Amino acid sequence: MNIILLGPPGAGKGTQARILETERGMVQLSTGDMLRAAVASGSDIGKQAKAVMEQGQLVSDELVIGVVSERLDQPDVAKGAIFDGFPRTAKQAEALDALLSQKSLALDAVVEMKVDDEEMVDRVSGRYACGKCGEGYHDRNKIPKVAGVCDACGSTEFKRRPDDNAETVRSRLVAYHEQTAPLLSYYGPRGKLKSIDGMAAIDEVTRQLKAALDG
Ligand code: ADP
Ligand code: ADP
Ligand code: ZN
């Protein structure tokens, strides 16, 4: 099964994608993670993406579509893809349709995570992650069971993203409403769209997500 998680920064896409990876053996395809890896490696793609990401704007469609196209050639995609943070524009959605049909893959569901913008500023500002395994945490909403120790891997090193500050989040929310929310009317008429309550607690969101995928 291949799915898209659609929602603004902070909606909980990455959190839920990791749960589906663990519980259903699917693979998370986060274009944000792919672009951050490119920035860290200092590649040409990374050099082009860095400043745009720091400003909370969208990286060019051509660049992102190229990255996704390459990723879809990896064999693990057969386990079922969870697109997290892609597509983000109409052009990307059209490119994804074309890529999937070229590779004989189907799109089974697009799940909209409905949330309030104001809460997203708080969620993103309080976000951090394990530096070793990437498990996501939040200063108040999701703290490690043992203070300072990752629940998933035991590491004691954590990291914050440079773009996870209140000012940049606001630009990212504007980008979401202007460029990504219109995808709801792209997927709606195609019969793929399901909506769940992203404001609920993490466990409840997982329950609704699974119900949407299984229903
Ligand atoms: P996204 O990938 O959509 O940008 P994340 O999954 O990284 O969002 O979640 C953003 C922040 O909010 C993280 O710090 C995460 O721990 C926290 N979070 C995720 N889901 C919820 C939820 N349902 N309720 C409260 N906090 C949440
Ligand atoms: P979040 O889930 O918190 O919105 P992401 O990790 O998905 O953050 O994305 C971080 C940044 O990477 C975005 O603000 C944007 O600059 C860039 N980016 C990620 N995915 C895309 C995409 N599909 N199209 C364009 N830019 C992207
Ligand atoms: Zn960890």
Tab-separated table of C-alpha atoms and ligand atoms in Angstrom:
chain	number	residue	atom	x	y	z
A	1	MET	CA	0.000	0.000	0.000
A	2	ASN	CA	1.317	3.485	-0.912
A	3	ILE	CA	-0.017	6.548	0.869
A	4	ILE	CA	0.481	10.289	1.219
A	5	LEU	CA	0.295	12.077	4.584
A	6	LEU	CA	-0.846	15.633	3.906
A	7	GLY	CA	-0.693	18.398	6.503
A	8	PRO	CA	1.184	21.564	7.481
A	9	PRO	CA	4.498	21.576	9.373
A	10	GLY	CA	3.870	20.125	12.822
A	11	ALA	CA	0.738	18.182	11.827
A	12	GLY	CA	2.358	14.924	12.958
A	13	LYS	CA	3.241	13.394	9.582
A	14	GLY	CA	6.714	12.242	10.612
A	15	THR	CA	5.508	10.948	13.984
A	16	GLN	CA	2.777	8.834	12.390
A	17	ALA	CA	4.990	7.695	9.499
A	18	ARG	CA	7.500	6.242	11.966
A	19	ILE	CA	4.718	4.387	13.768
A	20	LEU	CA	3.517	2.876	10.469
A	21	GLU	CA	7.109	1.891	9.659
A	22	THR	CA	7.423	0.016	12.936
A	23	GLU	CA	3.966	-1.504	12.998
A	24	ARG	CA	3.344	-2.183	9.318
A	25	GLY	CA	6.827	-2.460	7.789
A	26	MET	CA	6.180	0.392	5.372
A	27	VAL	CA	8.910	2.926	4.454
A	28	GLN	CA	8.786	6.642	5.196
A	29	LEU	CA	9.796	8.802	2.237
A	30	SER	CA	10.346	12.249	3.729
A	31	THR	CA	11.557	14.776	1.185
A	32	GLY	CA	12.543	17.036	4.102
A	33	ASP	CA	14.856	14.293	5.440
A	34	MET	CA	16.249	13.649	1.939
A	35	LEU	CA	16.957	17.351	1.423
A	36	ARG	CA	18.552	17.712	4.886
A	37	ALA	CA	20.799	14.750	4.067
A	38	ALA	CA	21.768	16.484	0.800
A	39	VAL	CA	22.546	19.716	2.698
A	40	ALA	CA	24.661	17.804	5.244
A	41	SER	CA	26.596	16.033	2.471
A	42	GLY	CA	27.375	19.327	0.728
A	43	SER	CA	26.155	17.984	-2.652
A	44	ASP	CA	25.008	20.285	-5.459
A	45	ILE	CA	21.380	19.573	-4.574
A	46	GLY	CA	22.128	20.420	-0.949
A	47	LYS	CA	23.797	23.693	-1.912
A	48	GLN	CA	20.766	24.710	-3.956
A	49	ALA	CA	18.296	23.743	-1.221
A	50	LYS	CA	19.986	25.109	1.919
A	51	ALA	CA	19.084	28.814	1.860
A	52	VAL	CA	15.538	28.171	0.617
A	53	MET	CA	14.905	25.721	3.458
A	54	GLU	CA	16.311	28.105	6.051
A	55	GLN	CA	13.832	30.745	4.867
A	56	GLY	CA	10.895	28.355	5.125
A	57	GLN	CA	10.165	28.426	1.410
A	58	LEU	CA	9.727	25.553	-0.985
A	59	VAL	CA	12.644	24.084	-2.873
A	60	SER	CA	12.073	23.980	-6.661
A	61	ASP	CA	9.754	21.321	-8.049
A	62	GLU	CA	12.405	20.046	-10.485
A	63	LEU	CA	14.899	19.420	-7.713
A	64	VAL	CA	12.459	17.671	-5.382
A	65	ILE	CA	10.899	15.557	-8.145
A	66	GLY	CA	14.394	14.402	-9.159
A	67	VAL	CA	15.172	13.354	-5.589
A	68	VAL	CA	11.901	11.413	-5.265
A	69	SER	CA	12.291	9.745	-8.648
A	70	GLU	CA	15.702	8.368	-7.604
A	71	ARG	CA	14.390	7.261	-4.226
A	72	LEU	CA	11.547	5.315	-5.864
A	73	ASP	CA	14.118	3.135	-7.630
A	74	GLN	CA	15.296	1.675	-4.305
A	75	PRO	CA	13.929	-1.855	-3.731
A	76	ASP	CA	12.579	-1.154	-0.203
A	77	VAL	CA	9.792	0.946	-1.725
A	78	ALA	CA	8.047	-2.385	-2.477
A	79	LYS	CA	7.218	-2.606	1.259
A	80	GLY	CA	4.801	0.295	0.790
A	81	ALA	CA	5.642	3.983	0.679
A	82	ILE	CA	4.513	6.679	3.090
A	83	PHE	CA	5.043	10.006	1.336
A	84	ASP	CA	5.736	12.570	4.066
A	85	GLY	CA	6.053	16.167	2.917
A	86	PHE	CA	5.639	15.307	-0.770
A	87	PRO	CA	3.873	16.312	-2.953
A	88	ARG	CA	3.664	19.949	-1.856
A	89	THR	CA	2.571	21.616	-5.127
A	90	ALA	CA	0.214	20.772	-7.992
A	91	LYS	CA	3.229	20.183	-10.236
A	92	GLN	CA	4.685	17.696	-7.754
A	93	ALA	CA	1.333	15.875	-7.501
A	94	GLU	CA	1.186	15.503	-11.277
A	95	ALA	CA	4.808	14.327	-11.374
A	96	LEU	CA	4.096	11.769	-8.650
A	97	ASP	CA	1.170	10.348	-10.645
A	98	ALA	CA	3.456	9.992	-13.660
A	99	LEU	CA	6.309	8.426	-11.644
A	100	LEU	CA	4.009	5.927	-9.949
A	101	SER	CA	2.462	4.822	-13.221
A	102	GLN	CA	5.933	4.506	-14.868
A	103	LYS	CA	7.006	2.274	-11.995
A	104	SER	CA	3.678	0.367	-11.940
A	105	LEU	CA	2.870	1.498	-8.396
A	106	ALA	CA	-0.578	2.516	-7.152
A	107	LEU	CA	-1.562	5.343	-4.825
A	108	ASP	CA	-3.994	3.919	-2.284
A	109	ALA	CA	-4.862	6.846	-0.030
A	110	VAL	CA	-4.141	10.497	0.716
A	111	VAL	CA	-4.705	11.208	4.395
A	112	GLU	CA	-5.268	14.818	5.393
A	113	MET	CA	-4.240	15.582	8.987
A	114	LYS	CA	-6.525	18.448	10.014
A	115	VAL	CA	-4.937	20.845	12.529
A	116	ASP	CA	-5.030	24.468	13.764
A	117	ASP	CA	-2.187	26.749	12.659
A	118	GLU	CA	-1.567	28.347	16.060
A	119	GLU	CA	-0.914	24.985	17.663
A	120	MET	CA	1.541	24.193	14.856
A	121	VAL	CA	3.796	27.079	15.891
A	122	ASP	CA	4.019	25.540	19.365
A	123	ARG	CA	4.536	22.015	18.070
A	124	VAL	CA	7.303	22.944	15.662
A	125	SER	CA	9.062	25.313	18.104
A	126	GLY	CA	9.148	22.516	20.705
A	127	ARG	CA	10.260	19.773	18.312
A	128	TYR	CA	13.555	17.912	18.619
A	129	ALA	CA	14.808	14.491	17.582
A	130	CYS	CA	17.304	11.823	18.520
A	131	GLY	CA	20.619	12.554	16.812
A	132	LYS	CA	21.256	8.864	16.244
A	133	CYS	CA	17.985	7.194	15.187
A	134	GLY	CA	15.819	10.223	14.387
A	135	GLU	CA	13.007	9.400	16.823
A	136	GLY	CA	10.938	12.583	17.242
A	137	TYR	CA	10.220	14.321	20.553
A	138	HIS	CA	8.570	17.493	21.850
A	139	ASP	CA	9.486	19.669	24.841
A	140	ARG	CA	6.059	19.121	26.402
A	141	ASN	CA	3.976	16.749	24.246
A	142	LYS	CA	6.397	13.848	23.884
A	143	ILE	CA	9.286	13.629	26.303
A	144	PRO	CA	11.638	10.626	26.628
A	145	LYS	CA	10.609	8.150	29.348
A	146	VAL	CA	14.026	8.593	30.979
A	147	ALA	CA	15.100	12.252	30.826
A	148	GLY	CA	17.817	12.815	28.225
A	149	VAL	CA	17.778	9.237	26.877
A	150	CYS	CA	16.175	8.243	23.557
A	151	ASP	CA	13.334	5.710	24.094
A	152	ALA	CA	14.072	4.029	20.781
A	153	CYS	CA	17.872	3.601	20.799
A	154	GLY	CA	19.275	4.772	24.151
A	155	SER	CA	21.306	7.612	22.629
A	156	THR	CA	21.802	10.755	24.725
A	157	GLU	CA	22.344	13.102	21.779
A	158	PHE	CA	19.487	15.160	20.456
A	159	LYS	CA	19.192	17.745	17.689
A	160	ARG	CA	16.927	20.598	16.641
A	161	ARG	CA	16.340	21.767	13.087
A	162	PRO	CA	17.540	25.288	12.227
A	163	ASP	CA	14.190	26.030	10.533
A	164	ASP	CA	12.116	25.025	13.594
A	165	ASN	CA	11.695	28.523	15.016
A	166	ALA	CA	8.475	30.527	15.351
A	167	GLU	CA	9.317	32.976	12.557
A	168	THR	CA	10.251	30.387	9.921
A	169	VAL	CA	7.263	28.233	10.850
A	170	ARG	CA	4.971	31.097	9.946
A	171	SER	CA	6.484	31.277	6.424
A	172	ARG	CA	6.151	27.514	6.121
A	173	LEU	CA	2.475	27.723	7.124
A	174	VAL	CA	1.891	30.377	4.451
A	175	ALA	CA	3.622	28.147	1.881
A	176	TYR	CA	1.390	25.272	2.984
A	177	HIS	CA	-1.850	27.216	2.591
A	178	GLU	CA	-0.872	28.794	-0.724
A	179	GLN	CA	0.844	25.897	-2.465
A	180	THR	CA	-0.020	22.614	-0.740
A	181	ALA	CA	-3.596	22.880	0.599
A	182	PRO	CA	-4.915	23.169	-3.006
A	183	LEU	CA	-3.899	19.507	-3.403
A	184	LEU	CA	-6.990	18.639	-1.351
A	185	SER	CA	-9.067	19.502	-4.406
A	186	TYR	CA	-6.661	17.560	-6.631
A	187	TYR	CA	-7.074	14.310	-4.697
A	188	GLY	CA	-10.687	14.753	-3.493
A	189	PRO	CA	-12.355	14.185	-6.877
A	190	ARG	CA	-10.013	11.224	-7.514
A	191	GLY	CA	-11.631	9.441	-4.564
A	192	LYS	CA	-8.375	9.055	-2.639
A	193	LEU	CA	-8.820	11.590	0.136
A	194	LYS	CA	-9.507	10.777	3.810
A	195	SER	CA	-9.388	13.302	6.658
A	196	ILE	CA	-8.412	12.648	10.257
A	197	ASP	CA	-8.169	14.828	13.381
A	198	GLY	CA	-4.499	15.752	13.776
A	199	MET	CA	-5.255	17.752	16.950
A	200	ALA	CA	-5.998	14.580	18.941
A	201	ALA	CA	-3.361	12.860	21.096
A	202	ILE	CA	-0.684	10.902	19.182
A	203	ASP	CA	-2.263	7.476	19.961
A	204	GLU	CA	-5.700	8.612	18.885
A	205	VAL	CA	-4.316	10.026	15.621
A	206	THR	CA	-2.687	6.629	14.968
A	207	ARG	CA	-6.018	4.908	15.598
A	208	GLN	CA	-7.819	7.213	13.154
A	209	LEU	CA	-5.044	6.849	10.571
A	210	LYS	CA	-5.189	3.052	10.660
A	211	ALA	CA	-8.980	3.154	10.417
A	212	ALA	CA	-8.704	5.430	7.374
A	213	LEU	CA	-6.217	3.062	5.706
A	214	ASP	CA	-8.145	-0.092	6.530
A	215	GLY	CA	-11.631	1.287	5.909
B	1	ADP	P1	5.419	16.972	10.794
B	1	ADP	O1	6.260	15.805	10.321
B	1	ADP	O2	4.019	16.931	10.241
B	1	ADP	O3	6.060	18.306	10.559
B	1	ADP	P2	6.002	15.922	13.491
B	1	ADP	O4	5.528	14.524	13.409
B	1	ADP	O5	7.467	16.144	13.443
B	1	ADP	O6	5.248	16.823	12.373
B	1	ADP	O7	5.410	16.566	14.828
B	1	ADP	C1	5.734	17.915	15.206
B	1	ADP	C2	5.966	17.984	16.713
B	1	ADP	O8	4.726	17.777	17.388
B	1	ADP	C3	6.927	16.925	17.242
B	1	ADP	O9	7.688	17.507	18.289
B	1	ADP	C4	5.998	15.808	17.766
B	1	ADP	O10	6.586	15.127	18.882
B	1	ADP	C5	4.761	16.586	18.193
B	1	ADP	N1	3.496	15.885	17.899
B	1	ADP	C6	3.239	15.052	16.853
B	1	ADP	N2	1.952	14.607	16.882
B	1	ADP	C7	1.386	15.204	17.973
B	1	ADP	C8	0.054	15.138	18.541
B	1	ADP	N3	-0.929	14.418	17.983
B	1	ADP	N4	-0.158	15.869	19.660
B	1	ADP	C9	0.827	16.617	20.221
B	1	ADP	N5	2.088	16.717	19.730
B	1	ADP	C10	2.362	16.015	18.617
B	2	ADP	P1	7.765	19.909	7.911
B	2	ADP	O1	7.202	18.519	7.861
B	2	ADP	O2	8.059	20.355	9.286
B	2	ADP	O3	7.018	20.879	7.063
B	2	ADP	P2	9.856	19.051	6.095
B	2	ADP	O4	10.954	18.325	6.769
B	2	ADP	O5	8.851	18.277	5.332
B	2	ADP	O6	9.187	19.945	7.207
B	2	ADP	O7	10.460	20.136	5.108
B	2	ADP	C1	11.464	21.049	5.503
B	2	ADP	C2	11.775	22.002	4.347
B	2	ADP	O8	12.306	21.250	3.245
B	2	ADP	C3	10.574	22.741	3.765
B	2	ADP	O9	10.279	23.930	4.492
B	2	ADP	C4	11.051	23.018	2.344
B	2	ADP	O10	11.978	24.092	2.312
B	2	ADP	C5	11.815	21.752	2.012
B	2	ADP	N1	10.951	20.723	1.395
B	2	ADP	C6	10.652	19.497	1.917
B	2	ADP	N2	9.841	18.810	1.082
B	2	ADP	C7	9.616	19.617	0.011
B	2	ADP	C8	8.849	19.500	-1.172
B	2	ADP	N3	8.124	18.395	-1.431
B	2	ADP	N4	8.850	20.557	-2.042
B	2	ADP	C9	9.574	21.659	-1.806
B	2	ADP	N5	10.309	21.857	-0.701
B	2	ADP	C10	10.337	20.845	0.207
B	3	ZN	ZN	17.319	7.289	19.194
